[in-house]
CSV table of C-alpha atoms in Angstrom, one decimal:
chain,number,residue,atom,x,y,z
A,30,MET,CA,71.8,48.1,79.5
A,31,ALA,CA,72.0,48.3,75.8
A,32,ALA,CA,71.2,44.3,75.7
A,33,ALA,CA,68.4,44.4,78.0
A,34,TYR,CA,66.7,47.1,75.8
A,35,ALA,CA,67.5,45.5,72.5
A,36,ALA,CA,66.3,42.1,73.5
A,37,LEU,CA,63.0,44.2,75.0
A,38,VAL,CA,62.4,46.1,71.6
A,39,SER,CA,63.1,42.9,69.8
A,40,ALA,CA,60.1,41.1,71.7
A,41,MET,CA,57.9,43.8,71.5
A,42,ASN,CA,58.6,43.8,67.6
A,43,ILE,CA,57.8,40.2,67.4
A,44,ILE,CA,54.6,40.6,69.4
A,45,ASN,CA,53.3,43.3,67.1
A,46,ASN,CA,54.2,41.6,64.0
A,47,LEU,CA,52.2,38.6,65.0
A,48,HIS,CA,49.4,40.9,65.9
A,49,HIS,CA,49.3,42.7,62.7
A,50,HIS,CA,49.9,39.7,60.6
A,51,PRO,CA,46.9,38.8,58.2
A,52,ARG,CA,47.3,35.0,58.7
A,53,PRO,CA,49.9,34.7,62.0
A,54,PRO,CA,51.9,31.4,62.4
A,55,VAL,CA,50.6,31.2,65.9
A,56,SER,CA,47.7,32.5,68.3
A,57,LEU,CA,48.8,33.9,71.5
A,58,HIS,CA,46.9,34.1,74.4
A,59,THR,CA,44.8,38.0,74.2
A,60,LYS,CA,45.4,38.3,78.0
A,61,GLN,CA,49.1,37.0,77.7
A,62,VAL,CA,49.7,39.6,75.1
A,63,GLU,CA,48.2,42.3,77.1
A,64,SER,CA,50.1,41.5,80.2
A,65,LEU,CA,53.4,40.8,78.1
A,66,THR,CA,53.1,44.2,76.1
A,67,GLU,CA,52.3,45.9,79.3
A,68,LYS,CA,55.4,44.7,81.0
A,69,ILE,CA,57.7,45.1,78.3
A,70,ARG,CA,56.8,48.8,77.8
A,71,PHE,CA,57.3,49.7,81.5
A,72,LEU,CA,60.7,47.9,81.5
A,73,LEU,CA,61.6,49.9,78.2
A,74,GLU,CA,60.5,53.2,80.0
A,75,PHE,CA,62.6,52.2,83.1
A,76,LEU,CA,65.6,51.4,81.2
A,77,GLU,CA,65.5,54.6,79.5
A,78,GLY,CA,66.1,56.8,82.7
A,79,TYR,CA,67.7,53.7,85.1
A,80,ASN,CA,71.3,54.6,85.7
A,81,PRO,CA,73.0,52.1,88.3
A,82,HIS,CA,76.0,54.3,88.6
A,83,ARG,CA,78.5,51.2,87.7
A,84,GLY,CA,81.9,52.3,86.8
A,85,TYR,CA,83.8,51.2,84.0
A,86,SER,CA,83.6,47.3,84.2
A,87,ASN,CA,83.2,44.1,81.9
A,88,GLU,CA,80.7,42.7,84.3
A,89,ALA,CA,76.8,43.6,83.2
A,90,ASP,CA,74.4,44.9,86.1
A,91,PRO,CA,72.3,42.2,87.7
A,92,LEU,CA,69.0,43.5,87.0
A,93,GLU,CA,69.9,44.3,83.4
A,94,SER,CA,70.9,40.6,83.1
A,95,ARG,CA,67.4,39.6,84.6
A,96,ILE,CA,65.7,41.7,82.1
A,97,ALA,CA,67.5,40.7,79.1
A,98,ASP,CA,66.9,37.0,80.1
A,99,ALA,CA,63.3,37.5,80.6
A,100,ALA,CA,62.8,39.0,77.3
A,101,TYR,CA,65.0,36.6,75.6
A,102,ALA,CA,62.7,33.5,77.0
A,103,ALA,CA,59.8,35.3,75.4
A,104,GLU,CA,61.3,35.8,72.1
A,105,TYR,CA,62.6,31.9,72.2
A,106,ALA,CA,59.4,30.7,73.7
A,107,ILE,CA,57.4,32.3,70.3
A,108,GLU,CA,60.0,31.9,67.8
A,109,SER,CA,60.6,27.9,68.8
A,110,HIS,CA,56.6,27.5,68.4
A,111,ILE,CA,56.8,29.3,64.8
A,112,PHE,CA,59.5,27.0,64.1
A,113,ASP,CA,57.9,23.8,64.9
A,114,GLN,CA,54.6,24.9,63.1
A,115,PHE,CA,56.7,24.9,59.9
A,116,THR,CA,58.8,22.2,60.5
A,117,ASN,CA,56.1,19.7,61.9
A,118,ASN,CA,58.7,18.4,64.1
A,119,GLY,CA,57.3,15.7,65.9
A,120,GLU,CA,58.8,17.0,69.5
A,121,SER,CA,57.2,20.3,68.8
A,122,MET,CA,56.1,22.8,71.6
A,123,SER,CA,52.4,22.5,71.9
A,124,TYR,CA,50.0,25.5,72.6
A,125,ASP,CA,49.8,24.6,76.5
A,126,ASP,CA,53.6,24.6,76.6
A,127,LEU,CA,53.8,27.8,74.8
A,128,TYR,CA,51.3,29.3,77.2
A,129,GLU,CA,53.3,27.8,80.5
A,130,ALA,CA,56.5,29.1,78.8
A,131,LEU,CA,55.0,32.8,78.7
A,132,GLU,CA,53.4,32.5,81.8
A,133,LYS,CA,56.9,32.0,83.6
A,134,VAL,CA,58.1,34.9,81.4
A,135,ILE,CA,55.2,37.1,82.4
A,136,GLN,CA,56.0,36.1,86.1
A,137,ASP,CA,59.8,36.8,85.9
A,138,MET,CA,59.0,40.3,84.2
A,139,ALA,CA,56.4,40.9,87.4
A,140,SER,CA,59.5,40.3,89.9
A,141,ILE,CA,61.5,42.3,87.9
A,142,GLU,CA,59.2,45.2,87.7
A,143,GLU,CA,58.1,45.2,91.3
A,144,GLU,CA,62.2,45.6,92.0
A,145,ALA,CA,62.4,48.3,89.0
A,146,GLU,CA,59.4,50.0,91.3
A,147,GLN,CA,61.3,49.9,94.5
A,148,ILE,CA,64.7,51.7,92.7
A,149,GLN,CA,62.2,54.1,91.7
A,150,GLY,CA,60.8,54.9,95.0
A,151,ARG,CA,64.1,54.7,96.5
A,152,VAL,CA,66.3,56.9,94.3
A,153,GLY,CA,64.1,58.2,92.0
A,154,LEU,CA,65.2,58.0,88.4
A,155,GLN,CA,67.9,60.7,87.6
A,156,GLN,CA,68.1,62.9,85.0
A,157,GLN,CA,70.7,62.0,82.7
A,158,LEU,CA,73.6,64.5,81.6
A,159,HIS,CA,72.7,63.8,77.9
A,160,THR,CA,68.8,64.1,78.2
A,161,LYS,CA,66.3,62.4,75.8
A,162,SER,CA,66.7,63.1,72.0
A,163,THR,CA,65.1,66.3,71.2
A,164,PRO,CA,64.9,68.2,68.1
A,165,SER,CA,67.0,70.8,69.5
A,166,ASP,CA,70.0,68.1,69.8
A,167,SER,CA,69.2,66.8,66.4
A,168,SER,CA,69.4,70.5,64.9
A,169,ARG,CA,72.8,71.2,67.3
A,170,SER,CA,74.6,68.2,65.7
A,171,SER,CA,74.4,69.5,61.9
A,172,SER,CA,76.8,72.5,63.0
A,173,ILE,CA,79.5,69.9,64.3
A,174,PRO,CA,82.4,69.4,62.1
A,175,GLN,CA,84.0,66.2,61.1
A,176,ARG,CA,87.4,65.3,62.3
A,177,SER,CA,88.6,66.0,59.1
A,178,SER,CA,89.1,69.7,60.0
A,179,MET,CA,92.7,70.4,61.1
A,180,VAL,CA,93.3,72.3,64.5
A,181,GLY,CA,96.8,73.3,65.5
A,182,ALA,CA,98.3,71.2,63.0
A,183,GLY,CA,99.1,73.8,60.0
A,184,ASP,CA,102.9,73.7,60.4
A,185,VAL,CA,102.7,69.9,60.3
A,186,LYS,CA,100.5,70.1,57.2
A,187,LEU,CA,102.5,72.1,55.4
A,188,GLN,CA,105.9,70.0,56.5
A,189,MET,CA,103.5,67.2,54.8
A,190,MET,CA,103.1,68.7,51.8
A,191,ASP,CA,106.6,69.9,51.4
A,192,LYS,CA,107.6,66.0,51.6
A,193,LEU,CA,105.3,65.2,49.1
A,194,THR,CA,106.1,67.6,46.8
A,195,PHE,CA,109.6,68.3,47.3
A,196,ASP,CA,111.7,67.9,44.3
A,197,ARG,CA,113.3,64.2,45.1
A,198,LEU,CA,113.0,61.8,42.3
A,199,HIS,CA,113.7,58.6,44.2
A,200,LEU,CA,110.5,56.9,45.6
A,201,GLN,CA,110.2,58.2,49.3
A,202,ILE,CA,108.4,56.4,52.4
A,203,ILE,CA,106.8,59.2,54.6
A,204,PRO,CA,105.8,57.7,57.9
A,205,ILE,CA,103.3,59.6,60.2
A,206,VAL,CA,104.4,58.7,63.6
A,207,GLY,CA,102.1,59.3,66.7
A,208,MET,CA,100.0,57.5,69.5
A,209,GLY,CA,96.5,56.7,69.2
A,210,GLY,CA,94.0,59.2,68.3
A,211,SER,CA,96.7,62.2,67.5
A,212,GLY,CA,95.4,62.9,64.1
A,213,LYS,CA,97.7,60.9,62.0
A,214,THR,CA,95.0,59.7,59.7
A,215,THR,CA,93.4,62.8,59.7
A,216,LEU,CA,96.2,64.7,58.6
A,217,ALA,CA,96.8,62.2,55.9
A,218,ARG,CA,93.4,62.0,54.6
A,219,THR,CA,93.4,66.1,55.0
A,220,VAL,CA,96.8,66.3,52.9
A,221,TYR,CA,95.4,63.6,50.6
A,222,GLU,CA,92.4,65.7,49.2
A,223,GLU,CA,94.3,68.7,49.1
A,224,ARG,CA,93.5,69.7,45.2
A,225,LEU,CA,97.4,70.5,44.7
A,226,ILE,CA,98.5,66.9,45.9
A,227,LYS,CA,95.6,65.5,43.6
A,228,GLU,CA,97.1,67.7,40.4
A,229,HIS,CA,100.9,66.8,41.7
A,230,PHE,CA,100.5,62.7,41.3
A,231,ASP,CA,99.3,60.7,38.3
A,232,ILE,CA,97.4,58.6,40.3
A,233,CYS,CA,96.6,58.5,44.1
A,234,ALA,CA,95.3,55.4,46.2
A,235,TRP,CA,94.3,54.8,49.9
A,236,ALA,CA,94.3,51.3,51.6
A,237,THR,CA,93.6,50.9,55.4
A,238,ILE,CA,96.2,48.0,57.0
A,239,SER,CA,95.4,48.0,60.6
A,240,GLN,CA,96.6,44.7,62.6
A,241,GLU,CA,94.8,42.1,61.0
A,242,TYR,CA,95.4,42.1,57.3
A,243,VAL,CA,95.3,40.1,54.0
A,244,ILE,CA,98.1,41.2,51.4
A,245,ARG,CA,95.5,40.3,48.7
A,246,ASP,CA,93.1,42.1,50.1
A,247,ILE,CA,95.1,45.2,50.1
A,248,PHE,CA,96.0,44.9,46.4
A,249,ALA,CA,92.7,44.6,45.3
A,250,VAL,CA,91.3,47.6,47.2
A,251,VAL,CA,93.9,49.9,45.6
A,252,LEU,CA,93.3,48.3,42.0
A,253,ARG,CA,89.7,48.8,42.2
A,254,GLN,CA,90.4,52.6,43.0
A,255,PHE,CA,92.0,52.8,40.0
A,256,ASN,CA,89.0,51.0,38.0
A,257,ILE,CA,91.0,48.0,37.5
A,258,GLY,CA,88.9,44.8,37.6
A,259,VAL,CA,90.1,42.2,40.1
A,260,ASP,CA,89.7,38.6,39.3
A,261,ASP,CA,88.7,36.4,42.4
A,262,ASN,CA,90.6,33.4,41.3
A,263,LEU,CA,94.3,35.5,41.2
A,264,SER,CA,97.0,35.1,43.7
A,265,GLU,CA,98.4,37.4,45.9
A,266,ASP,CA,101.6,37.7,43.7
A,267,GLU,CA,99.6,37.7,40.6
A,268,LEU,CA,97.5,40.7,41.9
A,269,GLY,CA,100.6,42.5,43.2
A,270,GLY,CA,102.3,42.1,39.8
A,271,LYS,CA,98.8,43.6,38.0
A,272,LEU,CA,99.6,46.4,40.4
A,273,TYR,CA,103.1,47.2,39.8
A,274,ARG,CA,102.2,47.2,35.6
A,275,HIS,CA,100.0,49.8,36.2
A,276,LEU,CA,102.0,52.1,38.8
A,277,TYR,CA,105.1,51.6,36.5
A,278,GLY,CA,106.2,54.8,34.7
A,279,ARG,CA,103.8,57.0,36.9
A,280,ARG,CA,104.1,59.5,39.5
A,281,TYR,CA,101.8,57.7,42.3
A,282,LEU,CA,100.7,58.4,45.7
A,283,ILE,CA,99.7,55.8,48.1
A,284,ILE,CA,98.7,55.9,51.6
A,285,MET,CA,99.2,52.9,53.7
A,286,ASP,CA,97.1,53.9,56.9
A,287,ASP,CA,97.4,52.3,60.5
A,288,MET,CA,100.5,50.1,59.5
A,289,TRP,CA,101.3,47.7,62.7
A,290,SER,CA,103.9,45.6,61.5
A,291,ILE,CA,106.9,45.5,59.4
A,292,ASP,CA,106.1,42.4,57.9
A,293,ALA,CA,102.9,44.1,56.1
A,294,TRP,CA,105.3,46.3,54.4
A,295,GLU,CA,108.1,43.4,53.4
A,296,ARG,CA,105.1,41.6,51.6
A,297,VAL,CA,103.9,44.7,49.6
A,298,ARG,CA,107.6,46.8,49.0
A,299,ASN,CA,108.3,44.7,45.9
A,300,TYR,CA,105.4,45.8,44.2
A,301,PHE,CA,106.0,49.6,44.2
A,302,PRO,CA,108.0,50.6,41.7
A,303,ASN,CA,110.6,53.1,41.9
A,304,ASN,CA,109.9,55.6,38.9
A,305,LYS,CA,112.6,58.2,39.9
A,306,ASN,CA,109.7,60.3,39.2
A,307,GLY,CA,108.7,61.7,42.8
A,308,SER,CA,106.7,58.8,43.8
A,309,ARG,CA,105.7,58.9,47.7
A,310,ILE,CA,103.9,56.3,50.1
A,311,VAL,CA,103.0,57.1,53.3
A,312,VAL,CA,102.5,55.1,55.9
A,313,THR,CA,100.6,56.0,59.3
A,314,THR,CA,101.5,54.0,62.5
A,315,ARG,CA,102.0,54.5,66.0
A,316,LEU,CA,105.3,52.4,66.3
A,317,SER,CA,108.2,54.8,66.0
A,318,ASP,CA,110.4,51.7,65.9
A,319,MET,CA,108.7,49.9,63.1
A,320,ALA,CA,108.6,53.5,61.1
A,321,SER,CA,112.4,53.7,61.8
A,322,THR,CA,113.3,50.7,59.9
A,323,LEU,CA,111.4,51.6,57.0
A,324,PRO,CA,113.8,52.0,53.7
A,325,ASN,CA,114.4,55.6,52.3
A,326,SER,CA,111.6,57.1,55.1
A,327,ASN,CA,111.4,60.6,56.2
A,328,ILE,CA,109.7,60.4,59.7
A,329,LEU,CA,106.8,62.9,60.3
A,330,GLY,CA,105.7,62.8,64.3
A,331,MET,CA,102.8,64.1,65.5
A,332,GLU,CA,102.7,66.0,68.6
A,333,LEU,CA,100.1,66.7,71.1
A,334,LEU,CA,97.8,69.7,71.1
A,335,ASP,CA,98.8,72.4,73.6
A,336,GLU,CA,96.2,74.0,75.7
A,337,ALA,CA,94.8,76.8,73.3
A,338,HIS,CA,94.7,74.4,70.4
A,339,SER,CA,93.1,71.8,72.5
A,340,TRP,CA,90.4,74.5,73.4
A,341,GLU,CA,89.9,75.6,69.9
A,342,LEU,CA,89.0,72.1,68.7
A,343,LEU,CA,86.5,71.5,71.3
A,344,SER,CA,84.7,74.7,70.8
A,345,LYS,CA,84.7,74.3,67.0
A,346,THR,CA,83.4,70.4,67.8
A,347,VAL,CA,80.8,71.8,70.0
A,348,PHE,CA,79.7,74.8,68.6
A,349,GLY,CA,80.7,75.3,64.7
A,350,LYS,CA,81.4,78.7,63.7
A,351,GLU,CA,79.0,80.0,66.6
A,352,GLY,CA,81.5,79.9,69.3
A,353,CYS,CA,81.3,79.4,73.0
A,354,PRO,CA,78.6,81.3,75.1
A,355,LEU,CA,81.3,83.2,77.5
A,356,GLU,CA,79.9,81.6,80.7
A,357,LEU,CA,80.9,78.2,79.4
A,358,GLU,CA,84.4,79.4,78.4
A,359,GLU,CA,86.2,78.8,81.6
A,360,ILE,CA,84.9,75.2,82.4
A,361,GLY,CA,85.4,74.5,78.8
A,362,LYS,CA,89.2,75.0,79.1
A,363,LYS,CA,89.4,72.9,81.8
A,364,ILE,CA,87.7,69.9,80.3
A,365,GLY,CA,89.8,70.8,76.8
A,366,LYS,CA,92.7,70.3,79.4
A,367,SER,CA,91.8,67.2,80.7
A,368,CYS,CA,92.2,65.5,77.5
A,369,LYS,CA,95.7,65.9,77.7
A,370,GLY,CA,96.0,67.2,74.1
A,371,LEU,CA,94.8,64.1,72.2
A,372,PRO,CA,92.5,65.2,69.4
A,373,LEU,CA,90.3,62.5,69.5
A,374,SER,CA,89.6,62.4,73.6
A,375,ILE,CA,88.7,66.0,72.5
A,376,VAL,CA,86.7,65.2,69.8
A,377,VAL,CA,84.7,62.5,71.5
A,378,VAL,CA,84.4,64.6,74.7
A,379,GLY,CA,83.0,68.0,72.4
A,380,GLY,CA,80.3,65.1,71.0
A,381,LEU,CA,79.4,64.3,74.3
A,382,LEU,CA,79.2,68.1,75.3
A,383,ALA,CA,77.5,69.4,71.9
A,384,LYS,CA,74.6,67.0,73.0
A,385,SER,CA,74.5,67.8,76.8
A,386,LYS,CA,72.7,71.0,78.0
A,387,HIS,CA,75.0,74.2,77.5
A,388,THR,CA,74.8,75.4,81.1
A,389,ARG,CA,77.7,75.6,83.5
A,390,GLU,CA,76.2,73.1,86.3
A,391,CYS,CA,75.9,70.3,83.6
A,392,TRP,CA,79.4,71.1,82.3
A,393,GLU,CA,81.1,71.1,85.5
A,394,ASP,CA,79.5,67.9,86.4
A,395,ILE,CA,80.9,66.2,82.5
A,396,GLY,CA,84.4,67.6,83.7
A,397,GLU,CA,84.2,66.3,87.4
A,398,ASN,CA,83.4,62.8,86.0
A,399,LEU,CA,86.1,63.5,83.0
A,400,ASN,CA,88.8,64.0,85.3
A,401,ALA,CA,88.0,61.5,88.0
A,402,SER,CA,87.7,58.4,84.8
A,403,VAL,CA,90.7,59.6,83.1
A,404,LEU,CA,93.5,61.0,85.4
A,405,ASN,CA,96.6,59.6,85.3
A,406,LEU,CA,96.2,56.8,82.9
A,407,GLU,CA,98.2,55.8,79.9
A,408,ASP,CA,97.0,57.1,76.6
A,409,ASP,CA,95.1,54.4,74.9
A,410,GLU,CA,93.1,53.4,78.3
A,411,ARG,CA,92.5,57.3,78.4
A,412,CYS,CA,90.7,57.2,75.4
A,413,LEU,CA,88.7,53.9,75.8
A,414,LYS,CA,87.5,55.6,79.1
A,415,ILE,CA,86.5,58.5,77.7
A,416,LEU,CA,84.7,56.5,74.9
A,417,TYR,CA,83.0,54.5,77.7
A,418,MET,CA,82.1,57.9,79.2
A,419,SER,CA,80.4,58.9,76.1
A,420,TYR,CA,78.9,55.8,75.7
A,421,LYS,CA,77.2,55.8,79.1
A,422,GLN,CA,75.6,59.2,78.1
A,423,LEU,CA,74.1,57.8,75.1
A,424,PRO,CA,70.1,57.5,75.0
A,425,ILE,CA,69.4,53.7,75.6
A,426,HIS,CA,68.0,53.8,72.0
A,427,LEU,CA,71.2,54.2,70.5
A,428,LYS,CA,73.4,52.0,72.7
A,429,PRO,CA,72.9,48.5,70.7
A,430,CYS,CA,73.1,50.4,67.4
A,431,PHE,CA,76.4,51.7,68.7
A,432,LEU,CA,77.7,48.5,69.8
A,433,TYR,CA,76.7,46.9,67.1
A,434,MET,CA,79.6,48.5,64.9
A,435,GLY,CA,81.8,46.0,67.0
A,436,VAL,CA,81.1,43.3,64.6
A,437,PHE,CA,82.6,45.1,61.7
A,438,PRO,CA,86.5,45.0,61.6
A,439,GLU,CA,88.4,47.8,62.6
A,440,ASP,CA,88.7,50.5,60.3
A,441,GLU,CA,86.5,49.2,57.9
A,442,GLU,CA,84.1,51.1,55.8
A,443,ILE,CA,80.5,50.3,55.8
A,444,ALA,CA,77.7,51.1,53.4
A,445,ILE,CA,74.8,53.0,54.8
A,446,SER,CA,72.2,50.6,53.5
A,447,GLY,CA,73.8,47.9,54.5
A,448,LEU,CA,73.9,48.8,58.2
A,449,ILE,CA,70.3,50.1,58.5
A,450,LYS,CA,69.7,46.8,57.4
A,451,TYR,CA,71.3,44.8,59.5
A,452,TRP,CA,70.1,47.1,62.8
A,453,VAL,CA,66.4,46.3,61.3
A,454,ALA,CA,67.2,42.7,60.9
A,455,GLU,CA,68.5,42.5,64.5
A,456,GLY,CA,65.1,43.9,65.9
A,457,PHE,CA,67.2,47.0,67.7
A,458,LEU,CA,64.6,49.9,66.4
A,459,LYS,CA,61.0,50.1,67.9
A,460,ALA,CA,58.0,49.6,65.8
A,461,PRO,CA,57.3,52.4,63.4
A,462,VAL,CA,55.8,56.0,65.1
A,463,SER,CA,54.1,59.0,63.2
A,464,GLY,CA,54.0,57.3,59.9
A,465,LYS,CA,58.2,56.8,60.0
A,466,SER,CA,59.5,53.5,58.5
A,467,LEU,CA,62.2,51.6,60.5
A,468,GLU,CA,64.9,52.5,57.9
A,469,GLU,CA,63.8,56.3,58.4
A,470,ILE,CA,64.2,55.7,62.0
A,471,ALA,CA,67.8,53.9,61.5
A,472,LYS,CA,69.0,57.0,59.4
A,473,GLU,CA,67.9,59.3,62.3
A,474,TYR,CA,69.8,57.0,65.1
A,475,LEU,CA,72.8,56.7,62.6
A,476,LYS,CA,73.0,60.9,62.1
A,477,ASP,CA,72.6,61.5,66.0
A,478,LEU,CA,75.8,58.8,66.7
A,479,VAL,CA,77.6,60.9,63.5
A,480,GLY,CA,76.6,64.2,65.6
A,481,ARG,CA,78.2,62.7,68.6
A,482,ASN,CA,81.5,62.3,66.8
A,483,LEU,CA,81.1,58.2,68.0
A,484,VAL,CA,81.0,57.5,64.2
A,485,LEU,CA,82.8,58.9,61.4
A,486,ARG,CA,81.6,59.7,57.7
A,487,SER,CA,83.6,58.7,55.1
A,488,ALA,CA,82.4,59.8,51.6
A,489,ALA,CA,78.8,58.1,51.4
A,490,LYS,CA,79.7,55.5,54.1
A,491,PHE,CA,80.6,55.3,57.8
A,492,MET,CA,83.6,54.0,59.4
A,493,THR,CA,84.2,52.2,62.7
A,494,CYS,CA,86.7,53.9,65.2
């Protein structure tokens, strides 16, 4: 559905840009423009309420595919004609060819419109659980805490602090081990930002490894955090040597987040000196076997949340400091229990509940869908199904923007300004309304995704999940 909606918005933007251009590179037939605009608007409104009730599947809905294909065809016809005008291509599309191509698009859209009207008449447009975004939705998201808050992990945080500051002088490797979504990175980040830790160590740095990594890039990221220039011509070994010299003699803390392979450790270990002054390296990983092979390691395991802490985290995610209304507490606790104690699942479901209607009927519906979707699944698959459920409940205008995050590597920090430019360039955003620029609209979309806990804010940037 996201592709169909994005294609329609992009085609509409092209038509609008030509209409308002002082010297348009191509002239479209007035009646064709009116007809295309009318049909695109109808299909956009249709998609905003269309719910094909398809389960978790990689297959696209046939009607959505037809809508996307028609929009792409209109866009291609217009842009091809513009390109030919500028390149003076001998085989350029003539005005008659353009007219015929758009006529075919209009006929295809008319057929789709007829089918859409039949669907509306047969089943009606069902209200989505999330409803369309409203000002109350936006204000509600401001009270939602980020995942950096630790719930039910006070003891493990104290253990972590103790391991980092304990008076053992040899370099210690501290693996934080747990399943995906159990809060390993949240724990590491929370402790890393503690004032006591910052004051205990001379220098601190954070590097994300992930499944696909480049050792040279890891060294460069760490060096830049120390305000050390990185020459692009330096080799991996030269950068590693530069890092070693900077760390030598200092009490340092390095976080190596999301490590999947012992090979990554073997390739960097020699560049971390054992200064015998209490330096520490923290490794977060979901692989217990790998963690146990790390030398001089002191493993810290992440436990799942119990029912009480699951509800506490869910309630804080949805309501912040306000507290849950009494009439929603029973169903809320059931929803929290269905997340099986996995913090990531709880936070994502909380983002969904925060944007839904705060009524018992709505929450019961979400709870039933959640149980039907994730019952008896493995943990990684459970998280994926919960994310998919949250994606389905997104307003249609947010879906292309959220899916676009997938073009970035896992765990990569994304500059806000750059992401907004990409969204605008891709044509995902509707033409400005109420005097707002596309950039302002994009910022509102991004804020909404953060409020739903589908995008994590990191300092002045956002991070993919």
